[in-house]
Amino acid sequence: MTRLDTVVLPVAGNGARMRPATDAIAKELLPIYDTPLLQFALSEAAAAGAQRIVLVTRASKPGFGSYIEKLSTRPNSFLAGIDVEFVDQKEPLGLGHAVLCARARALPGPFGVILPDDLILGDPTLAEMGRAFDPERMKSLVAAQKVDRDKVGNYGIFDVGKDATVSQVIPARDLVEKPDPAEAPSQFAAVGRYVLAEDIWDKLERTGPGAGDEIQLTDAITALGALHGFRFSGARYDCGSKEGWFAATEAYRRTRLRAELTAAE
């Protein structure tokens, strides 16, 4: 397994799709049944072996520090021994810029990125990816999910070639940000988990604005080369939307109730 000593959590977004709730509370602190969304991401980072978790946030989003302090001081906390740090993203310049903001706090070696909005229930996805990442032949490993053709314009889409063998790890030639559905190279979308070689830092420094006039992480990943997609085992929910949040809450509620029933038998 490749060690992911650093895991970056970009959490500076304003949660526009979840308003008006996010006018009162950060979207990452909204509960999925009885557990704040952020806690799932922190737990997944810990399961991947993180020694340091860097939250890229902004000063106007309060609540993260106090919540993490409470988590850290619980008996047998999963955050015990993990250094949690905060970096301020002063301007909303895109995901690539948000990740780059963490550079000065990152430990040497490959690192992970978790987008907390993308909740994946099941086995911890970033740990799965760490086991699959081969630094001898990969520069990046990006979580991949097959989506409907009419949804590809919402994602970065892998160019896997017409004759690619579909397996858990998918070699890819390119990652195209939000293509026109008629021109998309595949239906495999990049979703919110990444394992990145530390070479990405220099690429991000040189990456200019792309789609949406933002610094796109996908542009730097493509420029880096040796790109692979990873078909994860869990079920993904887009908790940046009301529909995804509700579906995740129902799925997690059922999981918790099954666990409670099993424990009572």
Short mmCIF file of C-alpha atoms in Angstrom, two decimals:
data_model
loop_
_atom_site.label_atom_id
_atom_site.label_comp_id
_atom_site.label_asym_id
_atom_site.label_seq_id
_atom_site.Cartn_x
_atom_site.Cartn_y
_atom_site.Cartn_z
CA MET A 1 0.00 0.00 0.00
CA THR A 2 1.28 3.47 -0.88
CA ARG A 3 1.48 5.67 2.20
CA LEU A 4 -0.67 8.78 1.98
CA ASP A 5 0.86 10.79 4.81
CA THR A 6 -1.07 13.90 3.75
CA VAL A 7 -4.74 14.15 2.83
CA VAL A 8 -6.15 17.46 1.60
CA LEU A 9 -9.81 18.41 2.15
CA PRO A 10 -10.97 21.41 0.08
CA VAL A 11 -13.86 22.87 2.10
CA ALA A 12 -13.95 26.53 1.07
CA GLY A 13 -17.07 26.31 -1.13
CA ASN A 14 -20.15 28.36 -0.27
CA GLY A 15 -22.71 25.56 -0.63
CA ALA A 16 -24.95 27.50 -3.00
CA ARG A 17 -26.97 24.41 -4.01
CA MET A 18 -27.88 23.74 -0.36
CA ARG A 19 -29.18 27.20 0.52
CA PRO A 20 -30.85 28.41 2.69
CA ALA A 21 -29.40 25.82 5.12
CA THR A 22 -25.84 26.82 4.24
CA ASP A 23 -26.55 30.45 5.08
CA ALA A 24 -26.55 29.26 8.70
CA ILE A 25 -24.06 26.37 8.76
CA ALA A 26 -21.19 25.15 6.60
CA LYS A 27 -22.42 22.49 4.17
CA GLU A 28 -19.71 20.10 5.42
CA LEU A 29 -21.26 20.23 8.91
CA LEU A 30 -24.75 19.33 7.72
CA PRO A 31 -25.69 15.92 9.16
CA ILE A 32 -26.09 12.76 7.15
CA TYR A 33 -28.66 11.14 9.45
CA ASP A 34 -26.74 11.79 12.71
CA THR A 35 -23.18 12.34 11.46
CA PRO A 36 -21.80 15.59 9.97
CA LEU A 37 -20.60 15.19 6.40
CA LEU A 38 -17.12 16.37 7.38
CA GLN A 39 -16.71 13.50 9.82
CA PHE A 40 -17.02 10.94 7.03
CA ALA A 41 -14.17 12.64 5.14
CA LEU A 42 -11.95 12.88 8.22
CA SER A 43 -12.57 9.24 9.07
CA GLU A 44 -11.77 8.18 5.50
CA ALA A 45 -8.53 10.17 5.58
CA ALA A 46 -7.54 8.47 8.83
CA ALA A 47 -8.34 5.04 7.35
CA ALA A 48 -5.97 5.82 4.47
CA GLY A 49 -3.13 6.31 6.95
CA ALA A 50 -3.00 10.11 7.02
CA GLN A 51 -0.50 11.64 9.41
CA ARG A 52 -1.62 15.13 8.46
CA ILE A 53 -5.01 16.37 7.24
CA VAL A 54 -5.07 19.83 5.65
CA LEU A 55 -8.42 21.60 5.42
CA VAL A 56 -8.43 24.32 2.78
CA THR A 57 -11.15 26.69 3.92
CA ARG A 58 -11.93 30.39 4.20
CA ALA A 59 -12.14 32.66 7.21
CA SER A 60 -15.86 33.33 6.75
CA LYS A 61 -16.76 29.65 7.32
CA PRO A 62 -16.74 29.14 11.10
CA GLY A 63 -17.32 25.94 13.02
CA PHE A 64 -14.67 23.58 11.65
CA GLY A 65 -12.09 24.20 14.36
CA SER A 66 -14.42 23.68 17.31
CA TYR A 67 -15.96 20.56 15.78
CA ILE A 68 -12.60 18.95 15.03
CA GLU A 69 -11.40 19.80 18.54
CA LYS A 70 -14.40 17.94 19.96
CA LEU A 71 -13.72 14.95 17.70
CA SER A 72 -10.04 14.90 18.64
CA THR A 73 -10.70 14.88 22.38
CA ARG A 74 -13.18 12.00 22.40
CA PRO A 75 -11.92 8.78 24.01
CA ASN A 76 -10.19 6.57 21.41
CA SER A 77 -10.72 9.23 18.72
CA PHE A 78 -9.85 8.16 15.17
CA LEU A 79 -8.02 11.52 14.93
CA ALA A 80 -5.60 10.63 17.73
CA GLY A 81 -2.05 11.23 16.58
CA ILE A 82 -3.12 12.98 13.36
CA ASP A 83 -2.07 16.58 12.78
CA VAL A 84 -5.04 18.60 11.50
CA GLU A 85 -4.17 21.95 9.94
CA PHE A 86 -6.11 24.78 8.28
CA VAL A 87 -5.19 26.86 5.24
CA ASP A 88 -7.18 29.88 4.06
CA GLN A 89 -8.13 30.01 0.38
CA LYS A 90 -8.52 33.75 0.07
CA GLU A 91 -10.10 33.72 -3.41
CA PRO A 92 -12.44 31.16 -5.08
CA LEU A 93 -10.11 30.34 -7.97
CA GLY A 94 -11.04 26.70 -8.50
CA LEU A 95 -10.27 23.24 -7.17
CA GLY A 96 -6.73 23.23 -8.54
CA HIS A 97 -6.00 26.45 -6.67
CA ALA A 98 -7.57 25.07 -3.49
CA VAL A 99 -5.33 22.00 -3.58
CA LEU A 100 -2.28 24.16 -4.33
CA CYS A 101 -3.01 26.22 -1.21
CA ALA A 102 -2.10 23.13 0.84
CA ARG A 103 1.38 22.74 -0.66
CA ALA A 104 3.32 24.37 2.18
CA ARG A 105 1.63 22.11 4.76
CA ALA A 106 1.93 18.81 2.86
CA LEU A 107 4.36 16.13 3.94
CA PRO A 108 6.71 14.63 1.31
CA GLY A 109 5.44 11.92 -1.03
CA PRO A 110 2.15 11.07 -2.73
CA PHE A 111 -0.93 12.53 -1.10
CA GLY A 112 -4.68 12.12 -1.16
CA VAL A 113 -7.50 14.55 -1.85
CA ILE A 114 -11.06 14.04 -0.61
CA LEU A 115 -13.97 16.23 -1.69
CA PRO A 116 -16.35 15.89 1.28
CA ASP A 117 -19.37 16.70 -0.94
CA ASP A 118 -18.83 13.34 -2.62
CA LEU A 119 -19.83 10.94 0.14
CA ILE A 120 -18.95 7.34 -0.69
CA LEU A 121 -20.52 4.81 1.66
CA GLY A 122 -18.90 1.40 2.00
CA ASP A 123 -15.22 0.49 2.28
CA PRO A 124 -13.06 3.62 2.71
CA THR A 125 -12.36 4.65 -0.88
CA LEU A 126 -9.09 6.51 -0.37
CA ALA A 127 -7.62 3.47 1.41
CA GLU A 128 -8.68 1.31 -1.55
CA MET A 129 -6.95 3.73 -3.86
CA GLY A 130 -3.79 3.79 -1.76
CA ARG A 131 -3.57 0.02 -2.08
CA ALA A 132 -3.97 0.27 -5.86
CA PHE A 133 -1.61 3.21 -6.47
CA ASP A 134 1.71 2.15 -8.03
CA PRO A 135 4.17 5.07 -7.91
CA GLU A 136 6.41 3.33 -10.44
CA ARG A 137 3.86 3.65 -13.24
CA MET A 138 1.25 6.14 -12.00
CA LYS A 139 1.34 9.87 -11.40
CA SER A 140 -2.33 10.10 -10.48
CA LEU A 141 -5.17 7.76 -9.58
CA VAL A 142 -8.61 9.34 -9.75
CA ALA A 143 -11.89 7.81 -8.57
CA ALA A 144 -14.03 6.93 -11.60
CA GLN A 145 -17.77 6.37 -11.87
CA LYS A 146 -19.77 5.59 -14.98
CA VAL A 147 -22.49 8.22 -15.40
CA ASP A 148 -25.39 8.71 -17.79
CA ARG A 149 -24.47 10.32 -21.10
CA ASP A 150 -26.61 13.38 -20.39
CA LYS A 151 -24.69 13.99 -17.14
CA VAL A 152 -21.13 13.97 -18.53
CA GLY A 153 -21.12 17.76 -18.93
CA ASN A 154 -21.05 18.06 -15.14
CA TYR A 155 -17.76 16.20 -14.70
CA GLY A 156 -14.20 15.68 -15.80
CA ILE A 157 -14.45 12.72 -18.20
CA PHE A 158 -11.76 10.10 -18.81
CA ASP A 159 -10.53 9.38 -22.32
CA VAL A 160 -9.97 5.65 -21.98
CA GLY A 161 -9.97 4.76 -25.65
CA LYS A 162 -12.54 2.64 -27.45
CA ASP A 163 -10.65 -0.61 -26.86
CA ALA A 164 -9.78 -0.06 -23.20
CA THR A 165 -10.24 -3.01 -20.90
CA VAL A 166 -12.63 -2.03 -18.13
CA SER A 167 -11.16 -3.17 -14.83
CA GLN A 168 -10.76 -1.69 -11.36
CA VAL A 169 -7.77 0.38 -12.52
CA ILE A 170 -8.30 2.08 -15.89
CA PRO A 171 -5.35 3.58 -17.84
CA ALA A 172 -6.48 6.86 -19.40
CA ARG A 173 -5.04 9.15 -22.06
CA ASP A 174 -6.76 12.32 -20.95
CA LEU A 175 -9.26 13.88 -18.58
CA VAL A 176 -11.60 16.34 -20.31
CA GLU A 177 -13.30 18.89 -18.08
CA LYS A 178 -17.09 19.16 -18.57
CA PRO A 179 -17.29 18.12 -22.24
CA ASP A 180 -20.31 18.46 -24.49
CA PRO A 181 -22.19 15.14 -24.15
CA ALA A 182 -21.99 14.59 -27.91
CA GLU A 183 -18.21 14.89 -27.82
CA ALA A 184 -17.38 13.21 -24.50
CA PRO A 185 -14.65 10.56 -24.88
CA SER A 186 -16.40 8.14 -22.46
CA GLN A 187 -18.97 7.99 -19.70
CA PHE A 188 -16.39 7.48 -16.97
CA ALA A 189 -16.43 10.56 -14.73
CA ALA A 190 -13.83 11.71 -12.25
CA VAL A 191 -15.38 12.04 -8.78
CA GLY A 192 -14.08 13.37 -5.51
CA ARG A 193 -11.10 11.15 -4.59
CA TYR A 194 -7.55 11.56 -5.86
CA VAL A 195 -4.14 10.07 -5.16
CA LEU A 196 -1.48 12.37 -6.60
CA ALA A 197 2.28 12.17 -6.95
CA GLU A 198 4.04 15.15 -5.40
CA ASP A 199 5.11 16.19 -8.94
CA ILE A 200 1.62 17.68 -9.23
CA TRP A 201 2.61 20.68 -7.11
CA ASP A 202 4.84 22.15 -9.82
CA LYS A 203 2.20 21.45 -12.47
CA LEU A 204 -0.41 23.27 -10.41
CA GLU A 205 1.91 26.26 -10.03
CA ARG A 206 2.05 26.54 -13.83
CA THR A 207 -1.62 25.81 -14.55
CA GLY A 208 -3.62 28.80 -15.74
CA PRO A 209 -7.39 29.30 -15.73
CA GLY A 210 -9.37 26.71 -17.68
CA ALA A 211 -13.05 25.78 -17.77
CA GLY A 212 -15.17 28.31 -15.92
CA ASP A 213 -12.14 30.62 -15.80
CA GLU A 214 -10.91 28.59 -12.81
CA ILE A 215 -7.68 26.71 -12.14
CA GLN A 216 -8.78 23.16 -12.80
CA LEU A 217 -7.17 20.25 -11.00
CA THR A 218 -7.98 18.07 -14.01
CA ASP A 219 -5.79 20.28 -16.25
CA ALA A 220 -2.77 19.75 -14.01
CA ILE A 221 -3.46 16.01 -13.76
CA THR A 222 -3.62 15.73 -17.54
CA ALA A 223 -0.38 17.68 -17.97
CA LEU A 224 1.31 15.38 -15.46
CA GLY A 225 0.58 12.24 -17.49
CA ALA A 226 0.50 8.60 -16.32
CA LEU A 227 -3.20 9.04 -15.45
CA HIS A 228 -5.36 6.17 -14.22
CA GLY A 229 -8.97 5.93 -13.12
CA PHE A 230 -10.12 3.78 -10.22
CA ARG A 231 -13.51 2.06 -10.02
CA PHE A 232 -14.28 2.12 -6.30
CA SER A 233 -16.48 -0.39 -4.50
CA GLY A 234 -18.72 1.96 -2.51
CA ALA A 235 -21.88 3.90 -3.35
CA ARG A 236 -21.40 7.60 -4.12
CA TYR A 237 -23.79 10.42 -3.24
CA ASP A 238 -23.45 14.05 -4.34
CA CYS A 239 -24.18 15.72 -1.02
CA GLY A 240 -23.66 19.18 -2.48
CA SER A 241 -27.21 18.86 -3.82
CA LYS A 242 -30.43 18.50 -1.86
CA GLU A 243 -31.38 15.33 -3.72
CA GLY A 244 -28.00 13.71 -3.11
CA TRP A 245 -28.00 14.73 0.54
CA PHE A 246 -31.44 13.22 1.07
CA ALA A 247 -30.50 9.97 -0.72
CA ALA A 248 -27.32 9.68 1.35
CA THR A 249 -29.22 10.28 4.57
CA GLU A 250 -31.72 7.54 3.73
CA ALA A 251 -28.96 5.09 2.73
CA TYR A 252 -26.91 5.76 5.84
CA ARG A 253 -30.01 5.55 8.06
CA ARG A 254 -30.78 2.10 6.66
CA THR A 255 -27.17 1.04 7.24
CA ARG A 256 -27.27 2.20 10.84
CA LEU A 257 -30.61 0.52 11.51
CA ARG A 258 -29.36 -2.79 10.05
CA ALA A 259 -26.27 -2.56 12.26
CA GLU A 260 -28.39 -1.89 15.34
CA LEU A 261 -30.69 -4.82 14.56
CA THR A 262 -27.74 -7.13 14.03
CA ALA A 263 -26.16 -6.04 17.31
CA ALA A 264 -29.44 -6.69 19.15
CA GLU A 265 -29.76 -10.28 17.90
#
